[in-house]
Amino acid sequence: MDETHFISSTTNSPVPLTTRWEAPSNIALVKYWGKTDPQLPKNSSLSFTLSSSVTTTEVEFKANNKKTFEFEFYFEGVLKPDFHPKLNSFFKRIHHYIPWIALYSLKINSHNSFPHSSGIASSASAMAALSMCIMDMEKTLFPETTAAEFYRKASFLARLGSGSAARSIEGPVTLWGKNTPQESSSDLYASSFGNQLHSVFTAYQDTILLVDKGSKAVSSTQGHQLMHNHPFAEQRFVQAETNLERLLVVMQSGNLDEFISIVETEALSLHAMMMTSNPYFILMQPNTLKIIQKVWDFRKQTQIPLCFTLDAGANVHLLYPQSNKKEVRTFIADHLAVYCEQGQYLFDEVGSGAKKV
Ligand code: PMV
């Protein structure tokens, strides 16, 4: 299936519609870091879809008499023209695939369930929620669209807004990238891991320790860019594919020792790429490392399969089975909260994907 598959027809008569969707954030276990235009990954990735960290977006589609597409964007009820450049380039990219949009003016209203400055990237959930609203309109115009086509194209559109957003449409585990052993996999969109997931992962916990709530010194856009001409890029892409193959086995077997080994390797490899870029940079903070050491000590002492992963930032995601919730949460409150900005952390867990609200 190539890009042309995603081009829909035009229509002559616009249909007014207001629709509202909620889409979750996701946390990559095998990391996507490095891409080519337009937002195509250099390696495959796999993530847990989250449940509580969500963006809710309402889109009002109104007929546009001027016949040139336009939009207004509100965040938490406030008009935000500063978001226009990013949204403009998103709409420019997707216009070709949804030509009917030229007949509309959009009023977009968005809000996040997580605190605005928490250091949690909201682009994945935001682009996924907006793409679901767009697909709802497409389904209204073309009712013959099947559920499979609907979700696939929503992921395709979300990817063009922010790569990792492709993985925020479905749950509980999604895969993005064509080199995976899964036949249905693609660079163009993400798909759900399917029904062979081991039961330990269906309610896996993710507690996000907010080590640094400020904005990052180096954006992920710049980070991806630095993978071009990176001395270790090719080895990294091979490593990610190997880790993904191993993780696909673990997702079915539920082998948590192997899970921990892959997930922590991936987190540290992502940050190793940052530290060896030209120019180099470090997004971890001293407290990130203190937490990692405490997690290792706790795991050694208790044999509880608690592990960590990192995004492109200083915050730490702690991953653990639901059956260990009580002991891990006590440990976090007593020993890790002290390393978080204002003692803040967020409880989340694996979720089922975007939904209409
Ligand atoms: O989707 P982007 O361009 O913000 O990149 C995301 C990169 C990581 O979060 C670091 C890894 C990933 O796979 O989500």
PDB file of C-alpha atoms and ligand atoms in Angstrom, residues 26-28 30-33 35 39 45 121 123 162-165 167 220-221 224 270 274 310-312, ligand 1:
ATOM      1  CA  ASN A  26       1.962   7.000  24.161  1.00  0.00           C
ATOM      2  CA  ILE A  27       5.293   5.877  25.529  1.00  0.00           C
ATOM      3  CA  ALA A  28       7.723   4.190  23.156  1.00  0.00           C
ATOM      4  CA  VAL A  30      11.502   0.796  21.141  1.00  0.00           C
ATOM      5  CA  LYS A  31      12.304   4.370  20.224  1.00  0.00           C
ATOM      6  CA  TYR A  32      11.839   6.226  16.952  1.00  0.00           C
ATOM      7  CA  TRP A  33      14.775   8.607  16.566  1.00  0.00           C
ATOM      8  CA  LYS A  35      13.512  10.204  10.059  1.00  0.00           C
ATOM      9  CA  GLN A  39       7.948  11.994   8.667  1.00  0.00           C
ATOM     10  CA  SER A  45       9.122   1.470  16.915  1.00  0.00           C
ATOM     11  CA  ALA A 121       4.995  16.189  24.977  1.00  0.00           C
ATOM     12  CA  SER A 123       2.004  16.654  20.132  1.00  0.00           C
ATOM     13  CA  SER A 162       4.052  14.347  14.486  1.00  0.00           C
ATOM     14  CA  GLY A 163       5.701  10.981  13.811  1.00  0.00           C
ATOM     15  CA  SER A 164       4.936   9.361  17.165  1.00  0.00           C
ATOM     16  CA  ALA A 165       1.289  10.530  16.900  1.00  0.00           C
ATOM     17  CA  ARG A 167       0.991   5.360  17.478  1.00  0.00           C
ATOM     18  CA  SER A 220      12.699  16.373  19.076  1.00  0.00           C
ATOM     19  CA  THR A 221      12.603  17.922  15.587  1.00  0.00           C
ATOM     20  CA  HIS A 224      15.803  13.729  14.673  1.00  0.00           C
ATOM     21  CA  LEU A 270      18.154   7.082  22.765  1.00  0.00           C
ATOM     22  CA  MET A 274      21.812  12.665  21.929  1.00  0.00           C
ATOM     23  CA  LEU A 310      12.770   7.906  29.048  1.00  0.00           C
ATOM     24  CA  ASP A 311      11.298  10.164  26.428  1.00  0.00           C
ATOM     25  CA  ALA A 312      13.254  12.978  24.817  1.00  0.00           C
TER      26      ALA A 312
HETATM   27  O1  PMV B   1       7.099  12.279  17.281  1.00  0.00           O
HETATM   28  P1  PMV B   1       8.292  13.107  17.559  1.00  0.00           P
HETATM   29  O2  PMV B   1       8.867  13.744  16.344  1.00  0.00           O
HETATM   30  O3  PMV B   1       8.050  14.087  18.683  1.00  0.00           O
HETATM   31  O4  PMV B   1       9.460  12.128  18.099  1.00  0.00           O
HETATM   32  C1  PMV B   1       9.316  11.310  19.220  1.00  0.00           C
HETATM   33  C2  PMV B   1      10.608  10.781  19.650  1.00  0.00           C
HETATM   34  C3  PMV B   1      10.605  10.016  20.962  1.00  0.00           C
HETATM   35  O5  PMV B   1       9.522  10.368  21.782  1.00  0.00           O
HETATM   36  C4  PMV B   1      11.885  10.342  21.703  1.00  0.00           C
HETATM   37  C5  PMV B   1      10.601   8.506  20.723  1.00  0.00           C
HETATM   38  C6  PMV B   1       9.310   7.878  20.312  1.00  0.00           C
HETATM   39  O6  PMV B   1       9.378   6.871  19.594  1.00  0.00           O
HETATM   40  O7  PMV B   1       8.226   8.336  20.734  1.00  0.00           O
END
